[in-house]
Amino acid sequence: MSMQRIVRVSLELPTSAVCVAGVETLVDIYGSVPEGTDMFEVYGTPGVDVYISPNMERDRERADTRRWHFNAGLEIIVVMNSPSNDIDDSHVQISYHSRHEPLPLAYAVLYLTCVDIALDCDLRREGRWTRGSVDKRQWVWGPDGHGAILLVNCDRDDPSCDNQDNSDQRVRCLRDLEDMSPMVLRTHGPAAFFDDHRLVLHTSSYDAERARVFHACGPQDSCEAYRHVLGQDKVSYAVPRCHGDEERFFVEGLSFPDTDFTGLISFHVTLLDDSSQDFPASPIFTDTVVFRVAPWIVMPSTLPPLEVYVCSVRNNTCFVDAVAELASKAGCKLTICPQAENRNDRWIQDEMELGYVQAPHKTFPVVFDSPRNGELQDFPYKRILGPDFGYVTREPQDMSVSGLDSFGNLEASPPVVANGKEYPLGRILIGGKLPGSCGRRITQVVRDFLHAQRVQPPVELFVDWLAVGHVDEFLSFVPAPDGKGFRLLLASPDACFKLFQEKQKCGHGRALLFQGIADHRQARPVSISQVLSNENLIRYNKFVQGCIDWNREVLKRELGLADRDILDIPQLFKTAQRKAVAFFPDLVNMLVLGKHLGIPKPFGPVIDGCCCLEEKVRSLLEPLGLHCTFIDDFTPYHMLHGEVHCGTNVRRQPFPFKWWNMVP
């Protein structure tokens, strides 16, 4: 609702004014009052609703119900709901009366021209522009909320172009319009009215840096018809009436929410009276709409998989074949980055995180390119960016990054409820140092970006005890048919020692780890009894268990988990330069493709023909309806302090829940 406008009347000459359909106009009758006036009457012609508002405590009444005592506190409110056919074709008449005179002392006449002007967008989030009765100046979260949504147009729909679609001031292909949000300016009224009135579409210089507007000015089957009118260096636009009563605009986002940007962008249209050659145009009415830029959303491993990515390097042919077979079982597309492109950088999980953006009219995936900038640094932009696949990155200005800035250190939980608050899109999980301590953290620009998205509030875990320092080294999530719909898997030295002790008691102390590895120089076989007698290993894993237990309590608190929601996966760690690395292939660092799991083959002690570590993991996961496939990643990944998850990446189906229906 626009602010009320005040119009003053005169006793000497009739006054003319413009009414905007549905907008209240206050009529000031106190500036020119005949002497002796005690009362007044007000009448409007058909189509003009006139009300008297005595004061804020009493409801307004229709003006033609009676004669009114003259009181400076009264307000006269005029409303018209239909546009005029001709200029000044309606009017309001005010007659001033004295109790001592039978006839009116004087008359004031206000001629009215009603025009219907509205700037509309997808207020109700239905995928099309709508005219609504809600306050368009406010953007409201929740299922009963309102307000339009804007996508950052960060994909590349024109294959012949090297840059993202929002990198220039052109519409390069008509498909690009599908990524933009519609905005419509409707104007109805006498044709002659617009001879001396004009409409200006405008925004702030701040918002102009974050969104761009195109006006459809010609045949809409041609890219040349879409004129860049707002954005960056353009903050206002005098709107020509190219299509008469309805002008169509398309809006694209330029920036994601971030530390200096809430995500809200406003556009305004102002009606100006330009009838005088001697004075500047004067404003009559402004209508405003507000868009919120859609956040970038991380997808947890429990969402259905669509496409698996893996790198082909000089020594991982068997690994790639195993991943391909697993992807086929899960019904996923497989994309292999060849060695010529990855330059032997196999850590595709660390290079990027695959998320998405969503508006009611469009959803598409967006790759977040990490600041690690290894040999894979060009892959997200050159190979993944494309039609309906967007790209975003954040780079620290001083380029100071650590191993924690790789995106094995960026995961998301499934939807949870914690401390009475719902997180229908889950929460982002990142790793850092203990509160108040010195150590490594994800670079500030990435943390700021993740927090600014708002819909998946990040939880920072303690990972600085790890040599690599990624959350995927000690946790993962798998789908489950019961409870919360998932299980959190945590690496557990205690569970591993307990398993080995049980096997030792059963007479299997001589069973060996690391048997079957092609090159024993990589890992010398060691028996269960040797592990259980290694005091340094036991002492160090007690320290590791303490670090994981710290994170366990944080996760229980921040994700609303109980112990029944967590499965302890046997795992041991060893020290490397005073930090922890996996002693045998890290079982929780797995590839989750629906019910199909690609788990690092641990090369654990073989007892009665079965690896006891594999057997234990199966006993925990197969009752959930999951299928465990153990993949040999020892030489190409484990020896380099990574595992299956580190060497793969997955694009998944977006959440069925729409982010705008939540309340952050």
XYZ file of C-alpha atoms in Angstrom:
664
model
C 0.000 0.000 0.000
C 1.343 3.384 -1.014
C 1.405 6.296 1.411
C -1.674 8.553 1.384
C -1.509 11.671 -0.734
C -2.974 15.019 0.361
C -4.941 17.275 -2.015
C -6.089 20.770 -1.034
C -9.297 22.328 -2.337
C -10.128 25.971 -3.055
C -13.319 28.038 -2.845
C -12.332 30.272 -5.750
C -11.743 27.745 -8.525
C -12.328 24.034 -9.021
C -9.300 21.886 -8.275
C -8.094 18.900 -10.297
C -6.257 15.928 -8.886
C -5.089 12.465 -9.866
C -6.265 9.402 -7.983
C -4.446 6.107 -8.294
C -6.834 3.168 -8.218
C -7.119 1.662 -4.779
C -4.950 4.307 -3.139
C -6.390 6.659 -0.546
C -6.314 10.404 -1.180
C -6.764 12.796 1.743
C -8.730 15.954 0.944
C -7.709 18.963 3.020
C -10.742 21.245 3.406
C -9.290 23.431 6.126
C -7.056 25.698 4.100
C -9.934 27.787 2.704
C -13.068 27.885 4.877
C -15.917 30.456 4.711
C -16.377 32.491 7.862
C -19.133 31.129 10.077
C -18.841 27.535 8.911
C -20.217 25.082 11.476
C -20.856 22.007 9.345
C -20.137 20.577 5.935
C -21.416 17.952 3.520
C -19.420 15.862 1.047
C -20.692 14.008 -2.025
C -18.908 12.097 -4.758
C -20.033 11.128 -8.230
C -20.540 7.409 -8.990
C -17.298 5.516 -8.726
C -15.907 7.851 -6.069
C -16.019 6.526 -2.504
C -15.789 9.252 0.111
C -15.258 8.524 3.805
C -15.010 10.597 6.950
C -12.549 9.519 9.613
C -13.342 11.326 12.899
C -10.189 10.170 14.709
C -7.868 7.217 15.094
C -10.114 5.548 17.693
C -13.264 5.487 15.561
C -13.885 3.691 12.282
C -14.428 5.732 9.158
C -17.950 6.305 7.858
C -19.301 7.026 4.422
C -19.429 10.768 3.940
C -22.911 10.922 2.407
C -24.679 9.501 5.473
C -25.143 12.882 7.179
C -23.992 16.468 7.637
C -20.755 16.725 9.617
C -19.826 19.164 12.344
C -16.800 21.153 11.306
C -13.897 19.823 13.352
C -10.238 20.188 12.548
C -9.683 16.574 13.564
C -11.845 15.152 10.779
C -10.239 13.623 7.697
C -11.900 13.256 4.303
C -10.691 10.173 2.445
C -11.365 9.609 -1.249
C -10.884 6.241 -2.949
C -11.453 5.279 -6.575
C -11.076 1.718 -7.776
C -11.584 1.960 -11.524
C -9.615 4.064 -14.003
C -11.320 7.020 -15.645
C -12.451 7.075 -19.247
C -11.717 10.785 -19.621
C -9.712 13.389 -17.765
C -11.640 14.998 -14.862
C -14.679 12.769 -15.449
C -15.384 12.368 -11.721
C -15.583 14.853 -8.909
C -16.139 15.442 -5.220
C -18.242 18.386 -4.007
C -17.899 19.889 -0.530
C -20.539 22.314 0.744
C -19.926 24.505 3.806
C -22.860 25.323 6.104
C -23.771 27.617 9.000
C -26.480 26.784 11.499
C -27.770 30.314 10.989
C -28.110 30.128 7.181
C -30.509 27.871 5.226
C -28.275 27.740 2.145
C -24.646 26.664 1.855
C -22.093 29.383 2.476
C -19.856 28.092 -0.353
C -18.870 25.098 -2.456
C -15.534 23.503 -3.276
C -15.226 21.123 -6.206
C -12.440 18.633 -6.731
C -12.265 17.054 -10.197
C -10.667 13.650 -10.296
C -8.917 11.538 -12.903
C -8.310 7.958 -11.825
C -5.429 5.946 -13.248
C -4.484 2.406 -12.367
C -0.712 2.051 -11.936
C 0.916 -0.995 -10.407
C 4.334 -2.595 -10.434
C 3.757 -6.316 -9.989
C 5.866 -9.440 -9.658
C 5.483 -12.976 -8.345
C 4.261 -11.859 -4.934
C 2.577 -15.149 -4.083
C 5.508 -17.307 -5.262
C 3.448 -19.130 -7.870
C 5.920 -18.877 -10.748
C 4.122 -15.988 -12.460
C 3.485 -12.340 -11.739
C 0.384 -11.615 -9.723
C -1.421 -8.595 -8.415
C -1.777 -8.921 -4.677
C -3.406 -7.168 -1.785
C -0.364 -7.689 0.457
C 2.186 -5.016 1.287
C 4.599 -5.274 -1.617
C 7.190 -3.233 0.246
C 7.756 -6.085 2.711
C 9.282 -9.519 2.048
C 7.898 -12.109 4.472
C 9.268 -15.603 5.135
C 7.128 -18.660 5.752
C 4.315 -20.655 4.123
C 1.940 -17.711 4.560
C 4.569 -15.172 3.534
C 4.870 -13.164 0.355
C 7.444 -11.460 -1.803
C 9.147 -12.214 -5.093
C 12.344 -14.233 -5.538
C 15.295 -13.442 -7.739
C 17.897 -15.884 -9.035
C 21.523 -14.964 -9.463
C 21.830 -15.537 -13.195
C 25.173 -17.265 -12.827
C 24.872 -19.976 -15.461
C 25.879 -19.773 -19.139
C 22.988 -20.524 -21.487
C 24.776 -19.390 -24.647
C 27.498 -21.969 -25.448
C 29.237 -19.484 -27.729
C 29.856 -17.113 -24.820
C 32.792 -17.526 -22.460
C 31.243 -15.718 -19.499
C 28.312 -16.143 -17.135
C 24.970 -14.773 -18.281
C 24.953 -11.909 -15.794
C 28.453 -10.726 -16.686
C 27.292 -8.266 -19.345
C 24.345 -6.009 -20.115
C 22.804 -8.121 -22.853
C 20.334 -10.939 -23.300
C 22.413 -13.297 -25.416
C 19.803 -15.999 -25.923
C 16.079 -16.236 -25.239
C 16.615 -19.228 -22.963
C 18.378 -16.837 -20.613
C 15.044 -15.158 -19.845
C 13.890 -18.330 -18.078
C 16.438 -17.642 -15.335
C 15.063 -14.142 -14.751
C 12.089 -13.067 -12.676
C 9.188 -11.300 -14.391
C 8.114 -7.805 -13.361
C 5.151 -6.041 -14.968
C 4.154 -2.384 -14.990
C 0.437 -1.937 -15.647
C -1.028 1.477 -16.531
C -4.732 2.092 -17.241
C -6.310 5.491 -17.720
C -7.260 8.072 -20.336
C -4.777 8.094 -23.193
C -4.440 11.863 -23.020
C -3.378 11.629 -19.384
C 0.025 10.279 -20.371
C 0.714 13.265 -22.639
C 1.791 15.294 -19.626
C 2.536 12.583 -17.069
C 5.365 10.087 -17.153
C 6.480 6.987 -15.297
C 10.001 6.398 -14.021
C 11.305 3.004 -12.953
C 14.128 3.376 -10.451
C 16.232 1.755 -7.757
C 19.042 2.709 -5.419
C 22.667 2.743 -6.520
C 23.292 0.031 -3.894
C 20.644 -2.266 -5.376
C 21.683 -1.412 -8.933
C 25.010 -3.125 -8.263
C 23.219 -6.341 -7.335
C 20.475 -6.745 -9.934
C 19.817 -5.861 -13.558
C 16.528 -5.153 -15.345
C 15.664 -5.636 -19.019
C 12.632 -4.051 -20.728
C 10.854 -6.009 -23.449
C 10.524 -3.248 -26.041
C 9.984 -5.073 -29.308
C 9.104 -8.463 -30.804
C 9.745 -10.823 -27.929
C 11.234 -13.536 -30.136
C 14.384 -11.454 -30.630
C 17.181 -10.900 -28.112
C 17.515 -7.340 -29.395
C 14.036 -6.582 -28.028
C 15.299 -6.723 -24.444
C 16.843 -3.412 -23.489
C 19.042 -3.074 -20.431
C 17.379 -0.300 -18.401
C 18.469 -0.687 -14.750
C 21.531 -2.075 -13.052
C 25.110 -1.095 -12.298
C 25.453 2.398 -13.822
C 21.724 2.828 -14.469
C 19.474 3.723 -11.532
C 16.422 5.231 -13.296
C 14.519 4.729 -16.510
C 11.720 6.792 -18.050
C 9.332 4.072 -19.190
C 7.954 4.475 -22.705
C 4.568 2.938 -23.367
C 5.853 0.384 -25.847
C 2.927 -1.963 -25.373
C 0.218 0.362 -24.126
C -1.250 -0.738 -20.826
C 1.343 -3.345 -19.872
C 5.133 -3.181 -19.945
C 7.070 -6.347 -19.224
C 10.448 -6.468 -17.520
C 12.867 -9.255 -16.650
C 15.102 -9.080 -13.593
C 18.344 -10.999 -13.007
C 20.422 -11.187 -9.862
C 24.072 -10.243 -9.956
C 25.156 -11.082 -6.394
C 24.430 -13.710 -3.800
C 23.671 -12.652 -0.228
C 26.890 -11.940 1.604
C 28.244 -10.075 4.597
C 27.468 -6.695 2.973
C 24.213 -7.723 1.277
C 21.049 -9.018 2.962
C 19.659 -10.316 -0.309
C 16.778 -7.812 -0.516
C 16.431 -5.608 -3.601
C 13.730 -2.981 -4.174
C 12.393 -1.501 -7.398
C 10.066 1.485 -7.596
C 7.891 3.115 -10.217
C 6.980 6.777 -9.705
C 4.245 8.695 -11.514
C 5.361 12.244 -12.263
C 3.256 15.276 -13.232
C 5.203 16.779 -16.113
C 2.530 19.238 -17.255
C 4.387 22.447 -16.406
C 7.097 23.851 -18.611
C 8.164 26.226 -15.855
C 8.690 23.762 -13.019
C 10.317 20.372 -12.625
C 8.107 17.297 -12.706
C 6.444 16.594 -9.377
C 5.795 13.137 -7.915
C 2.229 11.926 -7.500
C 2.559 8.259 -6.575
C 5.205 5.561 -6.060
C 4.704 1.818 -6.103
C 7.392 -0.545 -4.784
C 8.190 -4.235 -5.055
C 10.835 -6.162 -3.128
C 12.739 -9.217 -4.316
C 14.887 -11.536 -2.234
C 17.860 -13.123 -3.971
C 17.657 -16.894 -3.681
C 20.370 -18.384 -1.452
C 22.877 -20.993 -2.542
C 21.828 -24.285 -0.920
C 24.098 -27.211 -0.013
C 22.765 -30.732 -0.577
C 23.428 -33.432 2.049
C 24.490 -36.917 1.062
C 21.051 -38.298 1.935
C 19.388 -36.623 -1.068
C 18.930 -38.786 -4.196
C 21.983 -38.724 -6.482
C 21.874 -37.595 -10.108
C 25.470 -37.412 -11.314
C 28.820 -38.637 -9.997
C 32.127 -36.905 -10.775
C 35.535 -38.549 -10.561
C 39.012 -37.800 -11.912
C 41.018 -40.189 -14.037
C 44.690 -40.047 -13.020
C 47.684 -42.203 -13.779
C 47.151 -44.858 -11.088
C 43.412 -45.024 -10.363
C 41.900 -46.959 -13.280
C 40.459 -49.657 -11.007
C 39.073 -47.020 -8.676
C 37.309 -45.211 -11.534
C 35.894 -48.518 -12.774
C 34.542 -49.306 -9.305
C 32.936 -45.862 -8.994
C 31.434 -46.253 -12.474
C 29.903 -49.588 -11.517
C 28.455 -48.139 -8.318
C 27.019 -45.147 -10.189
C 25.391 -47.527 -12.648
C 23.765 -49.492 -9.820
C 22.431 -46.243 -8.375
C 21.140 -45.070 -11.760
C 23.453 -42.049 -11.856
C 25.170 -40.306 -14.705
C 28.973 -40.524 -14.501
C 31.303 -37.683 -15.498
C 35.026 -38.406 -15.636
C 37.509 -35.546 -15.616
C 40.423 -36.738 -17.770
C 44.034 -36.414 -16.712
C 44.695 -33.789 -19.370
C 42.287 -31.520 -17.507
C 42.963 -32.491 -13.890
C 46.774 -32.608 -14.300
C 46.858 -35.450 -11.783
C 44.805 -33.539 -9.183
C 42.390 -36.235 -8.048
C 40.688 -34.395 -5.182
C 37.483 -33.384 -6.911
C 35.546 -33.258 -3.627
C 37.945 -30.634 -2.343
C 37.769 -28.500 -5.466
C 34.029 -27.830 -5.448
C 30.689 -28.179 -3.691
C 27.573 -28.824 -5.762
C 24.508 -26.946 -4.563
C 21.558 -25.239 -6.190
C 19.410 -22.117 -6.353
C 15.651 -22.082 -6.556
C 12.784 -19.742 -7.350
C 9.150 -20.682 -7.987
C 9.738 -20.464 -11.740
C 13.152 -22.139 -11.994
C 15.665 -24.343 -10.177
C 19.188 -25.071 -11.338
C 22.428 -26.432 -9.812
C 25.272 -24.073 -8.935
C 28.840 -25.199 -8.320
C 30.731 -23.399 -5.545
C 34.406 -23.356 -6.567
C 36.625 -23.601 -3.494
C 39.584 -21.236 -3.010
C 42.046 -24.149 -2.784
C 43.081 -23.606 -6.448
C 44.878 -26.851 -7.146
C 45.430 -28.253 -10.603
C 41.664 -28.775 -10.862
C 40.970 -25.077 -10.402
C 39.714 -24.555 -13.971
C 37.380 -27.570 -14.013
C 34.316 -26.011 -12.324
C 34.334 -22.947 -14.557
C 35.387 -24.513 -17.836
C 33.572 -27.842 -17.643
C 30.653 -27.504 -15.229
C 29.451 -23.950 -15.838
C 26.987 -24.140 -18.721
C 23.285 -24.060 -19.621
C 21.264 -24.224 -16.393
C 24.400 -24.916 -14.345
C 25.670 -21.916 -12.425
C 28.981 -21.017 -10.839
C 30.050 -19.058 -7.771
C 33.332 -18.675 -5.915
C 34.864 -16.674 -3.097
C 38.548 -15.804 -2.970
C 40.279 -14.105 -0.035
C 41.961 -10.877 -1.096
C 45.287 -11.888 0.393
C 44.956 -15.412 -1.091
C 45.761 -16.866 2.342
C 44.132 -20.294 2.284
C 44.751 -23.483 4.224
C 43.812 -27.116 3.775
C 40.566 -26.346 5.596
C 39.441 -24.266 2.603
C 38.988 -27.430 0.555
C 35.378 -28.530 0.379
C 35.817 -31.913 1.929
C 35.511 -29.560 4.882
C 32.057 -28.387 3.760
C 29.136 -30.745 4.267
C 25.466 -30.452 5.188
C 23.209 -32.363 7.513
C 19.799 -33.690 6.514
C 16.750 -31.750 7.814
C 16.685 -31.616 11.597
C 14.919 -30.043 14.563
C 17.155 -28.745 17.336
C 16.389 -26.725 20.458
C 12.816 -26.177 19.337
C 13.809 -24.795 15.908
C 13.242 -26.488 12.577
C 15.955 -26.665 9.956
C 14.046 -28.098 6.975
C 17.130 -27.784 4.752
C 19.533 -29.081 7.366
C 22.610 -27.192 8.543
C 25.980 -26.595 6.924
C 28.891 -28.292 8.674
C 32.358 -26.794 8.429
C 35.540 -27.515 10.342
C 37.788 -25.191 12.270
C 39.604 -24.802 15.552
C 38.424 -24.960 19.125
C 36.748 -21.755 20.358
C 39.330 -19.318 21.660
C 42.320 -21.332 20.466
C 44.923 -20.706 17.809
C 44.658 -22.827 14.709
C 43.213 -23.159 11.257
C 39.762 -22.027 10.124
C 38.010 -21.743 6.806
C 38.872 -18.396 5.249
C 36.650 -15.519 6.355
C 35.117 -14.776 2.945
C 33.815 -18.349 2.629
C 32.454 -18.371 6.182
C 30.744 -15.018 5.595
C 29.182 -16.297 2.390
C 27.842 -19.464 4.021
C 26.355 -17.593 6.986
C 24.743 -14.993 4.701
C 22.629 -17.621 2.906
C 20.620 -17.939 6.168
C 18.611 -21.060 5.299
C 21.236 -23.584 6.512
C 22.914 -21.909 9.503
C 26.474 -23.268 9.711
C 27.848 -25.304 12.592
C 31.614 -25.100 13.053
C 33.223 -28.317 14.245
C 36.707 -29.006 15.616
C 38.983 -30.435 12.899
C 42.366 -28.828 13.557
C 43.554 -32.060 15.179
C 43.488 -33.671 11.718
C 46.413 -33.330 9.330
C 44.140 -32.629 6.361
C 41.478 -31.016 8.526
C 38.167 -31.942 6.880
C 34.855 -32.869 8.481
C 34.446 -35.776 6.043
C 37.359 -37.529 7.753
C 35.282 -38.397 10.805
C 31.609 -38.092 9.817
C 29.081 -38.829 7.108
C 25.306 -39.217 6.798
C 23.406 -42.128 5.291
C 19.661 -42.462 4.634
C 17.581 -44.623 6.962
C 13.982 -45.837 6.783
C 13.167 -45.009 10.390
C 13.756 -42.453 13.115
C 14.878 -39.126 11.690
C 15.302 -40.640 8.245
C 19.078 -40.804 8.480
C 21.995 -41.903 10.612
C 25.098 -39.921 11.451
C 28.199 -42.069 11.084
C 31.135 -41.124 13.300
C 34.619 -42.594 13.163
C 35.306 -44.330 16.462
C 38.653 -45.587 17.775
C 36.845 -46.978 20.819
C 34.599 -49.096 18.584
C 37.628 -50.361 16.704
C 39.557 -51.346 19.830
C 36.445 -53.053 21.198
C 36.051 -55.042 17.981
C 39.716 -56.067 17.946
C 39.585 -57.066 21.621
C 36.583 -59.280 20.925
C 38.397 -60.944 18.044
C 41.530 -61.416 20.166
C 39.499 -63.076 22.915
C 38.106 -65.460 20.310
C 41.636 -66.521 19.385
C 42.164 -64.332 16.322
C 44.943 -62.136 17.675
C 47.265 -63.155 14.837
C 44.868 -62.025 12.099
C 46.583 -59.361 10.027
C 45.631 -55.909 8.773
C 46.845 -54.775 5.332
C 46.940 -58.223 3.782
C 46.177 -58.200 0.071
C 47.727 -54.841 -0.640
C 49.726 -55.111 -3.827
C 52.774 -53.261 -2.519
C 53.619 -54.027 1.113
C 56.071 -51.157 1.162
C 52.973 -48.973 1.477
C 51.719 -50.759 4.606
C 53.450 -53.563 6.437
C 50.958 -56.197 7.694
C 50.259 -55.920 11.417
C 48.278 -58.271 13.639
C 45.371 -57.506 15.941
C 47.560 -58.335 18.939
C 50.267 -55.978 17.755
C 47.732 -53.181 17.427
C 46.348 -53.846 20.908
C 49.834 -53.875 22.426
C 50.966 -50.645 20.768
C 50.718 -48.219 23.695
C 51.579 -45.177 21.596
C 48.814 -46.008 19.123
C 46.326 -46.620 21.947
C 47.241 -43.416 23.741
C 47.040 -41.365 20.566
C 43.638 -42.791 19.652
C 42.305 -41.914 23.090
C 43.212 -38.331 22.238
C 41.489 -38.687 18.845
C 38.402 -40.194 20.482
C 38.255 -37.176 22.772
C 38.308 -34.840 19.761
C 35.548 -36.813 18.043
C 33.526 -36.916 21.272
C 33.739 -33.115 21.474
C 32.256 -32.947 17.986
C 29.698 -35.593 18.865
C 28.285 -33.416 21.622
C 28.249 -30.351 19.368
C 26.410 -32.309 16.696
C 23.912 -33.723 19.172
C 23.188 -30.237 20.486
C 23.124 -28.334 17.192
C 21.332 -31.008 15.147
C 19.009 -32.283 17.856
C 20.412 -35.817 17.757
C 20.226 -38.615 20.290
C 22.715 -41.455 20.602
C 20.303 -43.744 18.727
C 20.724 -41.476 15.681
C 24.488 -42.078 15.618
C 26.428 -45.135 14.503
C 30.027 -45.591 15.649
C 32.156 -46.871 12.778
C 35.413 -48.621 13.766
C 38.413 -46.503 12.823
C 41.956 -45.894 14.013
C 44.218 -42.914 13.411
C 47.955 -42.369 13.575
C 50.048 -39.239 13.896
C 51.707 -37.446 10.990
C 53.577 -34.256 11.862
C 51.659 -34.001 15.137
C 48.277 -34.256 13.373
C 45.984 -37.246 12.790
C 45.609 -39.311 9.630
C 43.722 -42.563 9.112
C 45.666 -45.673 10.183
C 43.759 -47.816 7.694
C 41.387 -46.542 4.940
C 38.873 -44.223 6.567
C 35.541 -46.038 6.516
C 33.282 -43.024 7.077
C 34.829 -41.211 4.103
C 32.379 -42.897 1.771
C 30.397 -42.213 -1.383
C 26.649 -42.252 -0.644
C 24.419 -42.872 -3.664
C 20.988 -43.511 -2.229
C 21.016 -47.041 -0.843
C 24.354 -47.793 -2.507
C 27.471 -46.990 -0.494
C 31.005 -46.914 -1.867
C 33.150 -47.483 1.231
C 36.966 -47.493 1.363
C 38.181 -51.073 1.580
C 39.890 -51.165 5.009
C 42.107 -54.215 4.451
C 41.246 -55.277 7.979
C 41.990 -58.611 9.667
C 40.491 -61.504 7.696
C 38.741 -63.984 9.986
C 36.879 -67.013 8.645
C 37.313 -65.630 5.138
C 35.843 -62.193 5.902
C 37.394 -58.861 6.791
C 36.145 -58.231 10.310
C 35.994 -54.453 9.730
C 33.865 -54.907 6.610
C 31.688 -57.401 8.453
C 31.142 -54.961 11.308
C 30.250 -52.100 8.977
C 27.799 -54.313 7.095
C 26.148 -55.324 10.367
C 25.565 -51.660 11.176
C 24.417 -50.429 7.767
C 22.707 -53.290 5.946
C 19.791 -53.465 8.455
C 18.977 -49.933 7.222
C 18.455 -51.317 3.718
C 21.838 -50.065 2.513
C 24.156 -51.929 0.148
C 27.854 -51.789 1.004
C 30.472 -51.926 -1.724
C 34.075 -51.750 -0.534
C 36.328 -49.963 -3.010
C 40.105 -50.340 -3.021
C 41.417 -46.768 -2.785
C 44.571 -47.622 -0.863
C 47.295 -46.654 -3.329
C 45.698 -43.794 -5.310
C 43.964 -42.099 -2.353
C 44.601 -43.470 1.142
C 48.372 -43.213 0.832
C 47.860 -39.524 -0.009
C 45.634 -39.001 3.068
C 42.298 -39.150 1.253
C 39.611 -41.706 0.511
C 36.594 -42.462 -1.680
C 34.614 -39.384 -0.705
C 37.617 -37.137 -1.267
C 38.039 -38.513 -4.773
C 34.407 -38.167 -5.883
C 31.660 -35.583 -6.009
C 27.903 -35.829 -6.499
C 25.154 -33.662 -7.911
C 21.873 -34.483 -6.206
C 18.171 -33.760 -6.428
C 17.222 -30.537 -4.644
C 15.184 -30.659 -1.473
C 11.428 -31.009 -2.052
C 11.002 -28.307 0.603
C 10.994 -24.761 -0.779
C 13.414 -22.538 1.117
C 11.087 -19.517 1.224
C 8.578 -21.492 3.302
C 10.938 -21.629 6.275
C 11.489 -18.954 8.893
C 15.229 -18.480 9.546
